[in-house]
Short mmCIF file of C-alpha atoms in Angstrom, two decimals:
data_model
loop_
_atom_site.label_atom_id
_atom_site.label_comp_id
_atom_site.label_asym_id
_atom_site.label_seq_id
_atom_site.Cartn_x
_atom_site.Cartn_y
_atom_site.Cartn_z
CA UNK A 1 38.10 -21.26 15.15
CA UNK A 2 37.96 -17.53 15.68
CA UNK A 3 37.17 -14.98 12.29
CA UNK A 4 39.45 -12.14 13.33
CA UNK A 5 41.78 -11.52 15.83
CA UNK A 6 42.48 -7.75 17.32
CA UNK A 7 46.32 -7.20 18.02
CA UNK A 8 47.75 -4.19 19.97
CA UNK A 9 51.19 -3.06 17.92
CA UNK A 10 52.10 -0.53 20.72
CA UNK A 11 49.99 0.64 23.78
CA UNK A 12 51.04 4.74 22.52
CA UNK A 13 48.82 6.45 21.58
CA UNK A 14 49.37 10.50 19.87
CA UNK A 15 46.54 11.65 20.82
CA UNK A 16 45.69 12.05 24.34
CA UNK A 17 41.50 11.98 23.97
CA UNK A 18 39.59 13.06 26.71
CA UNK A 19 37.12 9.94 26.70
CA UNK A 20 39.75 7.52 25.93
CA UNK A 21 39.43 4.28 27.99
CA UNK A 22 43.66 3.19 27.44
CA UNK A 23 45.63 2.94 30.52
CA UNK A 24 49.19 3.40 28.89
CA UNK A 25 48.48 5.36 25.72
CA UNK A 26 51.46 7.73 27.16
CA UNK A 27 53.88 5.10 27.05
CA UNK A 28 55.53 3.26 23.69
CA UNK A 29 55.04 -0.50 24.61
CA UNK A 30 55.85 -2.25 21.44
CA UNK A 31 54.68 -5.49 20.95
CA UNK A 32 57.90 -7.74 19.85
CA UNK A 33 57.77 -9.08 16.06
CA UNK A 34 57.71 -13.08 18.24
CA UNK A 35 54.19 -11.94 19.43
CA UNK A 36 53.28 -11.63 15.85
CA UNK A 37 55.11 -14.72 14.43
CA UNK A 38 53.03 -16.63 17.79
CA UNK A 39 50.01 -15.63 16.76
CA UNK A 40 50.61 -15.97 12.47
CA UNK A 41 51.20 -19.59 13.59
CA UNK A 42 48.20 -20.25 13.75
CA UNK A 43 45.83 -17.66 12.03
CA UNK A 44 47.52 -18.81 8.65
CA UNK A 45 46.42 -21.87 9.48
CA UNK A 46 42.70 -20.85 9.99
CA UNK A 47 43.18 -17.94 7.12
CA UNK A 48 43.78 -20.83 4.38
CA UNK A 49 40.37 -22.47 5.65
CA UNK A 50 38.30 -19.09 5.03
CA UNK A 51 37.81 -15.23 5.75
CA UNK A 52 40.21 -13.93 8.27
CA UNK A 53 40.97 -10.55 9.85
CA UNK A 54 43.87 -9.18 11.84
CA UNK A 55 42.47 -5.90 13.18
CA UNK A 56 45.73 -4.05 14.14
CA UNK A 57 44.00 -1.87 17.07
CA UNK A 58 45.73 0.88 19.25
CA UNK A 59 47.31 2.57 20.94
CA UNK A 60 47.41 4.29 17.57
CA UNK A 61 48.53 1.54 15.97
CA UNK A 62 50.24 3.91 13.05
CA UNK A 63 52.27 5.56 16.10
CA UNK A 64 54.29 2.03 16.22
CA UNK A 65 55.82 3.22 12.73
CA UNK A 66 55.90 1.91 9.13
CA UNK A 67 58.73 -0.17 9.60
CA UNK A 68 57.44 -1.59 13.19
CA UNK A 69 54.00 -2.55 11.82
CA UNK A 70 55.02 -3.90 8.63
CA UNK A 71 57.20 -6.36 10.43
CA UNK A 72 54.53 -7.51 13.10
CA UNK A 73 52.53 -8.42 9.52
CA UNK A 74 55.68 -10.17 7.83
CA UNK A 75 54.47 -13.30 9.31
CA UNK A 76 51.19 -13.23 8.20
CA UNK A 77 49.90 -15.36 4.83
CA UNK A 78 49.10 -13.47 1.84
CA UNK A 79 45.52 -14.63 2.88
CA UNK A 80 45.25 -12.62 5.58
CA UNK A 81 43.36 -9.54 5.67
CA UNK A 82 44.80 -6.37 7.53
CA UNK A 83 42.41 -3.65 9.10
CA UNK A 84 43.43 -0.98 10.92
CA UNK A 85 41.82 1.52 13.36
CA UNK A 86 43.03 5.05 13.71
CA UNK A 87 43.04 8.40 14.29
CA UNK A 88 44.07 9.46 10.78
CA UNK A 89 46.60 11.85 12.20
CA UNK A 90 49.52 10.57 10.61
CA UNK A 91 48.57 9.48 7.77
CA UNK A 92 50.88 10.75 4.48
CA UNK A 93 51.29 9.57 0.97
CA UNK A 94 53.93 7.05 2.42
CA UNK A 95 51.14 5.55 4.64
CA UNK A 96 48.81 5.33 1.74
CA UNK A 97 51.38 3.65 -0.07
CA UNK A 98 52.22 1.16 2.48
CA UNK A 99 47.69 1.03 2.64
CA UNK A 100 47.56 0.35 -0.28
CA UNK A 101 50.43 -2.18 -1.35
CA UNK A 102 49.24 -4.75 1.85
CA UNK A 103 45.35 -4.15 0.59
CA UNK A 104 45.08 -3.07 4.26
CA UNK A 105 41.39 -1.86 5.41
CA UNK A 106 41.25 1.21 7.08
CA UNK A 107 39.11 2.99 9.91
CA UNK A 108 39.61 6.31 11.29
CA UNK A 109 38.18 7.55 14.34
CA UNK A 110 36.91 11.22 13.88
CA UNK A 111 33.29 12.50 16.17
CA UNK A 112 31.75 14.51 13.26
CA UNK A 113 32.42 18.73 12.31
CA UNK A 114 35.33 20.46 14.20
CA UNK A 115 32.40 21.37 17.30
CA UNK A 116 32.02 18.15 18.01
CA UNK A 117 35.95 17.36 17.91
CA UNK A 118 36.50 19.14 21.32
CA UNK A 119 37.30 15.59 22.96
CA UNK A 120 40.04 14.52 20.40
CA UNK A 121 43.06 17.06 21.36
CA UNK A 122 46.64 15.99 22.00
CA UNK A 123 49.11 16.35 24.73
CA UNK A 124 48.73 19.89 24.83
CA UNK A 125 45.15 20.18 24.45
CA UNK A 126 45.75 20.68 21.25
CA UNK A 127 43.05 20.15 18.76
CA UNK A 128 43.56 17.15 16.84
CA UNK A 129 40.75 17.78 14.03
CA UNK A 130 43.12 19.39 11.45
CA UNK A 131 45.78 16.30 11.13
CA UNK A 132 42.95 14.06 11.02
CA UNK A 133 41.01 15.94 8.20
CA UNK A 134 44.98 15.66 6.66
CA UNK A 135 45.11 12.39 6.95
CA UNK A 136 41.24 11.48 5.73
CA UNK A 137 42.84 13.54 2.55
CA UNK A 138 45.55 11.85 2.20
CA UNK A 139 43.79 8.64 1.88
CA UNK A 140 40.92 10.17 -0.22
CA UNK A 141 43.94 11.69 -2.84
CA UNK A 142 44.92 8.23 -2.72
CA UNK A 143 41.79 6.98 -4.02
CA UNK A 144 41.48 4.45 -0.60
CA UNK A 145 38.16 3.62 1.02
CA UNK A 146 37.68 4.26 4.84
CA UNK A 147 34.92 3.65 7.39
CA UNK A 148 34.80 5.77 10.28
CA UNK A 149 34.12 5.82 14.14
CA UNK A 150 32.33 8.54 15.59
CA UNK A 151 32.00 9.19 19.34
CA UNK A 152 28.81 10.76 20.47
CA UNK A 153 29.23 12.36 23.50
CA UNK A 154 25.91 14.22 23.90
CA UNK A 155 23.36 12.31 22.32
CA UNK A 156 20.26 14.21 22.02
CA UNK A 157 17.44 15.34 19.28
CA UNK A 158 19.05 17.78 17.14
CA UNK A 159 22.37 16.30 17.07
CA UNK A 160 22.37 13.20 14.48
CA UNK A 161 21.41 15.33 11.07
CA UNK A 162 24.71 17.64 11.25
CA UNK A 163 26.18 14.49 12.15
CA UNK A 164 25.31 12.11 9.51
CA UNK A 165 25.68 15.15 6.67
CA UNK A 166 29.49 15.15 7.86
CA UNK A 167 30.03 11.66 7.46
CA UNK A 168 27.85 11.78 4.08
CA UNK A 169 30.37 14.40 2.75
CA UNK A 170 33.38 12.66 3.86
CA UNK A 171 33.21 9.72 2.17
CA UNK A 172 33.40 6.77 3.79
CA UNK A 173 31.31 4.04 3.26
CA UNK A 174 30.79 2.85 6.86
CA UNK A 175 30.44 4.47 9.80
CA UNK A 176 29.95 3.07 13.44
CA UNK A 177 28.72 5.58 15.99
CA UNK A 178 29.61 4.69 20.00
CA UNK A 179 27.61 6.42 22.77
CA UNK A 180 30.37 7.17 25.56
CA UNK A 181 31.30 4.99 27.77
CA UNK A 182 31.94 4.96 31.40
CA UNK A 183 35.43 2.23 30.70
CA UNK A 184 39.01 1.92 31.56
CA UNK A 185 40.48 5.28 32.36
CA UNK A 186 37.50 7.34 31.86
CA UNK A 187 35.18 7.53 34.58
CA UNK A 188 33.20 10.38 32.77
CA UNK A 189 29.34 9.92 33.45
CA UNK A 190 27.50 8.34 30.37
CA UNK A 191 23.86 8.12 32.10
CA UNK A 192 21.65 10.38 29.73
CA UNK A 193 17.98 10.62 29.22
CA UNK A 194 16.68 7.99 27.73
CA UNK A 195 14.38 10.08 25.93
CA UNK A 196 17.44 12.02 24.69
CA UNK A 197 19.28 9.11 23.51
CA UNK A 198 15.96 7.42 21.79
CA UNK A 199 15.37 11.10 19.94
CA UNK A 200 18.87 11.05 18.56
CA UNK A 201 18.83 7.44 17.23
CA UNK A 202 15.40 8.46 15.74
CA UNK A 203 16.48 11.43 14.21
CA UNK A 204 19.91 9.57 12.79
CA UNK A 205 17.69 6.84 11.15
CA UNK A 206 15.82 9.42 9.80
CA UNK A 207 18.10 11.16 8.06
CA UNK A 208 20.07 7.82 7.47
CA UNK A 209 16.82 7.01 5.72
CA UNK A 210 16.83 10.07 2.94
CA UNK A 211 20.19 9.41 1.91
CA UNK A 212 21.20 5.90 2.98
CA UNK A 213 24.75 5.78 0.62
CA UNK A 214 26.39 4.55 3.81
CA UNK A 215 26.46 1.23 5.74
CA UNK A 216 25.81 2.41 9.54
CA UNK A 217 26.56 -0.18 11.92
CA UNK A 218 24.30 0.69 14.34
CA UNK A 219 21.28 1.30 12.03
CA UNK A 220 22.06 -1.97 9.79
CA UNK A 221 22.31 -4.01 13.55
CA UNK A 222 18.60 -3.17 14.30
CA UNK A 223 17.07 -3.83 10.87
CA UNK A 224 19.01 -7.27 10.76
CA UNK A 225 17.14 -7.99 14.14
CA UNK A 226 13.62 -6.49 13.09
CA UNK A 227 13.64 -8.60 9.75
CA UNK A 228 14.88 -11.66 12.24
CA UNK A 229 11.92 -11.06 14.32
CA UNK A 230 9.02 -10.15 11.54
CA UNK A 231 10.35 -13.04 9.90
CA UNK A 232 9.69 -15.59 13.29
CA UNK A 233 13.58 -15.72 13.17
CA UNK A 234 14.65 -14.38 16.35
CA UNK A 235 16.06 -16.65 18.21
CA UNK A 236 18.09 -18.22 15.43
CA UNK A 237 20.62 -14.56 15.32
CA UNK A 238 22.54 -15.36 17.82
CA UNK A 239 25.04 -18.18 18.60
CA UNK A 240 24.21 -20.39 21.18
CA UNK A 241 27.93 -20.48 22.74
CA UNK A 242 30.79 -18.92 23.47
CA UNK A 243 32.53 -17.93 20.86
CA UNK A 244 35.07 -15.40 21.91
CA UNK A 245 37.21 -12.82 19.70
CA UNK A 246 40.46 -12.82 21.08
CA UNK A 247 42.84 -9.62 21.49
CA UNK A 248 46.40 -9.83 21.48
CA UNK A 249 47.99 -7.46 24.18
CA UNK A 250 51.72 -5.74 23.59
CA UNK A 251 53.26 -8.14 25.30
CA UNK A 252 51.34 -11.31 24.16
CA UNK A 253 48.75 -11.61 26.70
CA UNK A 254 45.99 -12.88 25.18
CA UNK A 255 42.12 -11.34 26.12
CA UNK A 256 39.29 -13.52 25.41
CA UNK A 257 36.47 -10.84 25.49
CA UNK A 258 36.53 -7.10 25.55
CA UNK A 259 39.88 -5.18 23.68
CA UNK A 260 38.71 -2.33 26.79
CA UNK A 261 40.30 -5.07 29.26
CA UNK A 262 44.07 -5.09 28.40
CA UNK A 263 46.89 -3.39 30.26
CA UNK A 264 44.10 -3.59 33.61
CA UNK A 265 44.12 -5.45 36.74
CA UNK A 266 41.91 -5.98 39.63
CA UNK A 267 41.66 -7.98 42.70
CA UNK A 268 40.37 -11.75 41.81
CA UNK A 269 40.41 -10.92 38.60
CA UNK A 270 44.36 -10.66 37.73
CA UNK A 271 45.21 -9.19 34.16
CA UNK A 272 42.04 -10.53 32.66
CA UNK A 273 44.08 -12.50 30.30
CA UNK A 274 43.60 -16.31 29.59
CA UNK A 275 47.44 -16.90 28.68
CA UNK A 276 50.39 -15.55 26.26
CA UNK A 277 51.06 -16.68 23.12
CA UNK A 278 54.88 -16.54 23.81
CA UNK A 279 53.99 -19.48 26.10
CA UNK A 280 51.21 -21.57 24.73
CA UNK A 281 49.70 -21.06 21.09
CA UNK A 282 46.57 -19.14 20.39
CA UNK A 283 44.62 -21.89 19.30
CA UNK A 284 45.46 -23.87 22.92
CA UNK A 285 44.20 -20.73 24.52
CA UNK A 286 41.06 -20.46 23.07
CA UNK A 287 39.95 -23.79 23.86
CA UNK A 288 38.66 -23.74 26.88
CA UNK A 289 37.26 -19.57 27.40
CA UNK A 290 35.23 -20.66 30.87
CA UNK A 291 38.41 -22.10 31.98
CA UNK A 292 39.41 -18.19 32.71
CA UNK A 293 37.22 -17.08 35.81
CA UNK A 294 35.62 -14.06 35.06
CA UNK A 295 34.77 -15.47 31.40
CA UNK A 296 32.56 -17.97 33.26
CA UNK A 297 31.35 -14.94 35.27
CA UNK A 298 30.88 -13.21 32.62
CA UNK A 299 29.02 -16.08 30.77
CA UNK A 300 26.76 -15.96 34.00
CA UNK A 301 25.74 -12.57 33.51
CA UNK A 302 24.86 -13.09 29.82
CA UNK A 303 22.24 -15.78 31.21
CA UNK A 304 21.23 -13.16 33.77
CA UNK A 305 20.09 -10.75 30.93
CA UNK A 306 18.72 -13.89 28.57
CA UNK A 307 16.01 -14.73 32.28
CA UNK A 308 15.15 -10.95 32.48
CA UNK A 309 15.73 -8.53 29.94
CA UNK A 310 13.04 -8.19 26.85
CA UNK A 311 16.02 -6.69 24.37
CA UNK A 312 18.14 -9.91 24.56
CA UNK A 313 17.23 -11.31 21.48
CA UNK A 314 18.40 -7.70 20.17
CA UNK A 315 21.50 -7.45 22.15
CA UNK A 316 22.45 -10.92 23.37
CA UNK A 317 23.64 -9.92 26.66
CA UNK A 318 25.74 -6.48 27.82
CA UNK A 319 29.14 -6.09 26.95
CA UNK A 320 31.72 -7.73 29.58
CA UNK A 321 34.02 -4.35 29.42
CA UNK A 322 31.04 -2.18 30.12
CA UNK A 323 29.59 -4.79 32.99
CA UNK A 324 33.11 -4.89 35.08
CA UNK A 325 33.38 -0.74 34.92
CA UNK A 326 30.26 -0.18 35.63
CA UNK A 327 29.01 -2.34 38.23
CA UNK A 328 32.53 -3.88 38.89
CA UNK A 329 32.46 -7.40 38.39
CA UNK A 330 30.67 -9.62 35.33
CA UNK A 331 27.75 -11.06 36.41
CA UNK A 332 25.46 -7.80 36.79
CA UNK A 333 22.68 -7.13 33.63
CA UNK A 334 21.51 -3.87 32.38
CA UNK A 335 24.28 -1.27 32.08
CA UNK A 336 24.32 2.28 30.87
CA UNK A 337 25.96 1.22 27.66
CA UNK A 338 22.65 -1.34 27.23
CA UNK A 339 20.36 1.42 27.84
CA UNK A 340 22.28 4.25 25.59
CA UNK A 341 23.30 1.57 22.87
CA UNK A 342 21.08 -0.68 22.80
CA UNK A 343 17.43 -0.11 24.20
CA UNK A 344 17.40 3.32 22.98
CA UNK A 345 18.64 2.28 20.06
CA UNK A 346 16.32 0.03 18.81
CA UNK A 347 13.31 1.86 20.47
CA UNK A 348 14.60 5.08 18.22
CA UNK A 349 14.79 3.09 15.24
CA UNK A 350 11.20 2.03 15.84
CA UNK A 351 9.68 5.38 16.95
CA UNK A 352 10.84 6.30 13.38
CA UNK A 353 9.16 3.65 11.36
CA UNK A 354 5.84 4.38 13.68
CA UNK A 355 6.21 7.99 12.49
CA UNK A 356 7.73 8.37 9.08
CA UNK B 1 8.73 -16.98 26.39
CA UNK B 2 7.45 -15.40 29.35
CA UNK B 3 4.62 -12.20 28.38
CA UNK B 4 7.15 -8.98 29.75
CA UNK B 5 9.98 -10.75 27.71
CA UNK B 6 7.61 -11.09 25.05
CA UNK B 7 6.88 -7.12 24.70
CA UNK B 8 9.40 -5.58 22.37
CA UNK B 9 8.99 -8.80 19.71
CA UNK B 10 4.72 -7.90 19.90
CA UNK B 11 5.85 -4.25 19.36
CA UNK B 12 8.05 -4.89 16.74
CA UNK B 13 5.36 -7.44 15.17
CA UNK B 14 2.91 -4.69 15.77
CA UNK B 15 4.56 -2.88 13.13
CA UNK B 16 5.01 -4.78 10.39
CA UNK B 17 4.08 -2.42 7.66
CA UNK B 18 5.51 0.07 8.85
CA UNK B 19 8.81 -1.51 9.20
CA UNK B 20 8.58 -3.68 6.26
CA UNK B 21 8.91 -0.37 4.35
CA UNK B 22 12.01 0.57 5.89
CA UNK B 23 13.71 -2.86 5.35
CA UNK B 24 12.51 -2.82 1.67
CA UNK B 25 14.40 0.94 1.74
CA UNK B 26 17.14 -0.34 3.15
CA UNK B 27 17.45 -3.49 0.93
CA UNK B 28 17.92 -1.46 -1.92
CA UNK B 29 20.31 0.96 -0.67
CA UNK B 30 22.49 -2.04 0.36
CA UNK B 31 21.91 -3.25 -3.28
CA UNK B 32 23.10 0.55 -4.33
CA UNK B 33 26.38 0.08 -1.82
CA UNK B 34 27.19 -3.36 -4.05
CA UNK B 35 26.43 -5.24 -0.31
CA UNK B 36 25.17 -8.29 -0.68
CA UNK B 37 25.25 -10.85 2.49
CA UNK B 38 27.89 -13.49 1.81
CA UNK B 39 30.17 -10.44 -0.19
CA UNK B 40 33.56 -9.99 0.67
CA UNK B 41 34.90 -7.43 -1.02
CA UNK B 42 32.92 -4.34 -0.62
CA UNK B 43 32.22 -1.91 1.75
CA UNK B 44 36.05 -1.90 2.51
CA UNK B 45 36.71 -1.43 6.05
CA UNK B 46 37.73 -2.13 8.89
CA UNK B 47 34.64 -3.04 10.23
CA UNK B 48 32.55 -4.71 7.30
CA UNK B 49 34.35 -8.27 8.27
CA UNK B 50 32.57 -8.70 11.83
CA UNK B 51 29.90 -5.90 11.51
CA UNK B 52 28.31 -8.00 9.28
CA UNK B 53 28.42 -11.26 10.91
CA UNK B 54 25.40 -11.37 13.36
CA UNK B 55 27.06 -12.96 16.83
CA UNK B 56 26.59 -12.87 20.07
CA UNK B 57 30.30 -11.92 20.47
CA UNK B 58 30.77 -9.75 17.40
CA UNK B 59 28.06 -7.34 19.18
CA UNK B 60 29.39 -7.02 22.13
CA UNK B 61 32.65 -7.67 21.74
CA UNK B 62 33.84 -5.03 19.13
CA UNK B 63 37.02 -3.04 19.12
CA UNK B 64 36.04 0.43 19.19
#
C-alpha cells in the first residue's frame, strides 16, 4: 500500500522555465474528473487505514483552475491530505481561500533573490520572479505555511549563504534544494566540479547550521544517514523492496517510478507506464512493479550501485529518471545527479563537521 | 562489506565527535520547529509527508 500518490491535473504549465524537464507544458491536457474518481477508489480506501497524500503536481497544477482542481479532489475522503507544488504565480486571496478551506499543503518553486531567478521567465522571456513574490504574499497575508523548491543551477562556494538568507526571510518552513538536472526536455549540461558542488553543500550546512529555523531536505537527509551509521544502523534505512510511488498522468496512465517519466516514449520502453486507471484500478497496478520492463531494469541497476558504489547506504541507488536521460536506459550506476546530489552532498556536509 | 565499500561508513565513524555535535544541534532545532519523528501536523508542506519517511523510493523517487 503506497503513502502518497502524485497526480498530474493538466500537463500546462504558465511558465515556460528554461530547465524545465515537461514535454507538453505548452499544451492544456486536463486530466478528466473519472481519472480522479479511479484513483479516490482506492486511496480512500488506504487513507482510512493511515497517513495519505495526494500531491497534485504540474504542469502548474493551479493553471488547471479553481473549479477544475477542486473537482479532480471531490472524490477524495475527508482523510485525505492535499499538497500542491507550484510556481506561486497565480496565487490570489481566492486561491488562499480555496488553500485554506481543503487544509491543502502548499510548495512553491522559487531559485532564491531575483539574480538567481533568470531561469524562471514565461512565454515571452518574461521574468516570472514578481508574480511569484505576489503569490508567496498572498499566502503569507493569508497567514498559510509554505515550503519551497529551489533550483541551483550553479552550485559553487559562495553561492549557498545569499541563498539560504532568502529562504530564511521568506518564511517557509521547508525548503528542498535540486542541483539541475540533465531530464526530459532539458538537455542542459549538469556535470560541475565536484569540488564546486562539495563547497556549496558545505557552505549551505554551514550557514544552515547558525540559524537552523528551517527543515532542509537535503541537509536533514544526510544527518538521518550519519546518526544511522554512528549508531551501527545503516543498513536498517532503507527498505529492502520495491516499493514504488506511483504518478498519475493526465490521461490516467499510471508511472510506477520517476514523475520526470510521463508524457515520454522511447523505443522498448513504450510510455513508461504500467497501466491506466480508467482500465484497471490503482491498487491492481501496483501489484506487480517488475511486471513493467524497465522497472525490473531499473531494479537491476539499483543492485548494480548496492555491488559497487560506497554511498549506497546513503543514497540507495540513482534515481531511474536521471539513469534513462543520462545514460539512456536503467540499468547504468553513477550519474551526474549521484555525484552533484548525492556524493557531494554528503561529502560537503562532512567537510563541515571536520571543520566547524 | 567489502573494504572500498566500507570507506565513507569508516569516514563517517571517524568523526564521531565531530558530527555528534552537529546532530545534537540539529536535534534541538527540530525540537524548536515542533518536529518530532512520528508528528503529523507540523512543518506543513508539501514535502514534510515523504521527506520525512526514510525509503529507498521516497529518495529517489521525489516529485520535484
Amino acid at each position: 500500500m503506497p503513502s502518497y500518490v502524485v497526480m498530474q491535473p493538466t500537463t500546462l504549465c504558465n511558465l515556460d522555465c528554461r530547465y524545465c524537464y515537461l514535454p507538453f507544458r505548452a499544451e492544456d491536457r486536463r486530466m478528466p474528473v473519472e481519472v480522479a474518481q479511479a484513483v479516490a477508489a482506492d486511496v480512500n480506501r488506504w487513507a482510512a487505514l493511515g497517513r495519505f497524500s495526494v500531491v497534485w503536481h504540474g504542469g502548474e497544477p493551479m493553471a488547471a483552475g479553481r473549479e477544475h482542481l477542486g473537482a479532480l479532489m471531490a472524490p477524495f475522503s475527508a482523510d485525505v491530505e492535499h499538497h500542491v507544488q507550484t510556481n506561486a504565480t497565480l496565487i490570489d486571496d481566492r486561491w488562499c481561500d480555496f488553500f485554506a478551506e481543503r487544509q491543502i499543503r502548499v510548495s512553491v518553486s522559487v531559485d532564491g533573490p531575483p539574480e538567481r531567478n533568470g531561469d524562471r521567465v514565461d512565454r515571452a522571456g518574461r521574468a516570472g520572479y514578481p508574480k511569484i513574490m505576489k503569490g508567496i504574499s498572498a499566502l503569507k497575508r493569508h497567514g498559510l505555511p509554505f515550503a519551497a523548491l529551489c533550483v541551483v543551477t550553479d552550485p559553487k562556494a559562495g553561492q549557498a549563504a545569499g541563498l539560504y538568507h532568502f529562504f530564511v526571510d521568506l518564511g517557509c518552513d521547508v525548503l528542498g534544494i535540486n542541483i539541475e538536472e540533465k531530464e526530459g526536455v532539458n538537455d542542459r549540461e549538469n556535470s560541475y566540479r565536484s569540488a564546486d558542488v562539495r563547497a556549496f553543500w558545505q557552505e549551505l550546512t554551514e550557514v544552515w547550521r547558525k540559524a537552523p529555523q528551517i527543515h532542509l531536505r537535503e541537509i536533514e537527509w544526510t544527518l538521518r544517514y550519519v546518526q544511522a551509521v554512528l549508531d551501527g544502523q545503516e543498513g536498517e534505512l532503507l527498505p529492502r523492496q520495491l516499493d514504488p510511488i506511483p504518478t498519475v498522468g493526465h490521461d490516467g496512465s499510471v508511472l510506477l517510478l520517476s514523475p520526470e517519466l510521463a508524457g515520454f516514449t522511447a523505443p522498448g520502453y513504450g510510455d513508461f507506464s504500467s497501466g491506466n486507471v480508467l482500465h484497471a484500478p490503482l491498487s491492481r497496478l501496483l501489484t506487480d512493479p517488475l511486471g513493467t520492463p524497465w522497472v525490473a531494469e531499473f531494479v537491476q541497476g539499483v543492485e548494480a550501485c548496492r555491488s559497487r558504489c560506497p554511498y549506497f547506504g546513503f543514497c540507495g541507488g540513482g534515481h531511474a529518471a536521471n539513469r534513462f536521460f543520462e545514460h539512456g536506459r536503467f540499468d547504468g550506476t553513477e550519474t551526474e545527479h549521484c555525484r552533484n546530489s548525492k556524493i557531494s552532498l554528503l561529502e560537503g556536509v562532512l567537510d563541515h563537521a571536520r571543520r566547524a | 562489506m567489502p573494504e572500498e565499500l566500507d570507506r565513507v561508513t569508516v569516514r563517517i565513524r571517524s568523526a564521531r565527535v565531530e558530527l555528534t555535535a552537529l546532530l545534537d544541534e540539529a536535534r534541538t532545532a527540530r525540537a524548536g520547529r515542533a518536529e518530532a519523528p512520528s508528528a503529523d501536523n507540523t512543518a506543513v508542506c508539501a514535502w514534510n509527508h515523504f521527506e520525512n519517511i526514510p525509503t529507498f523510493f521516497n529518495w529517489n523517487n521525489r516529485p520535484r
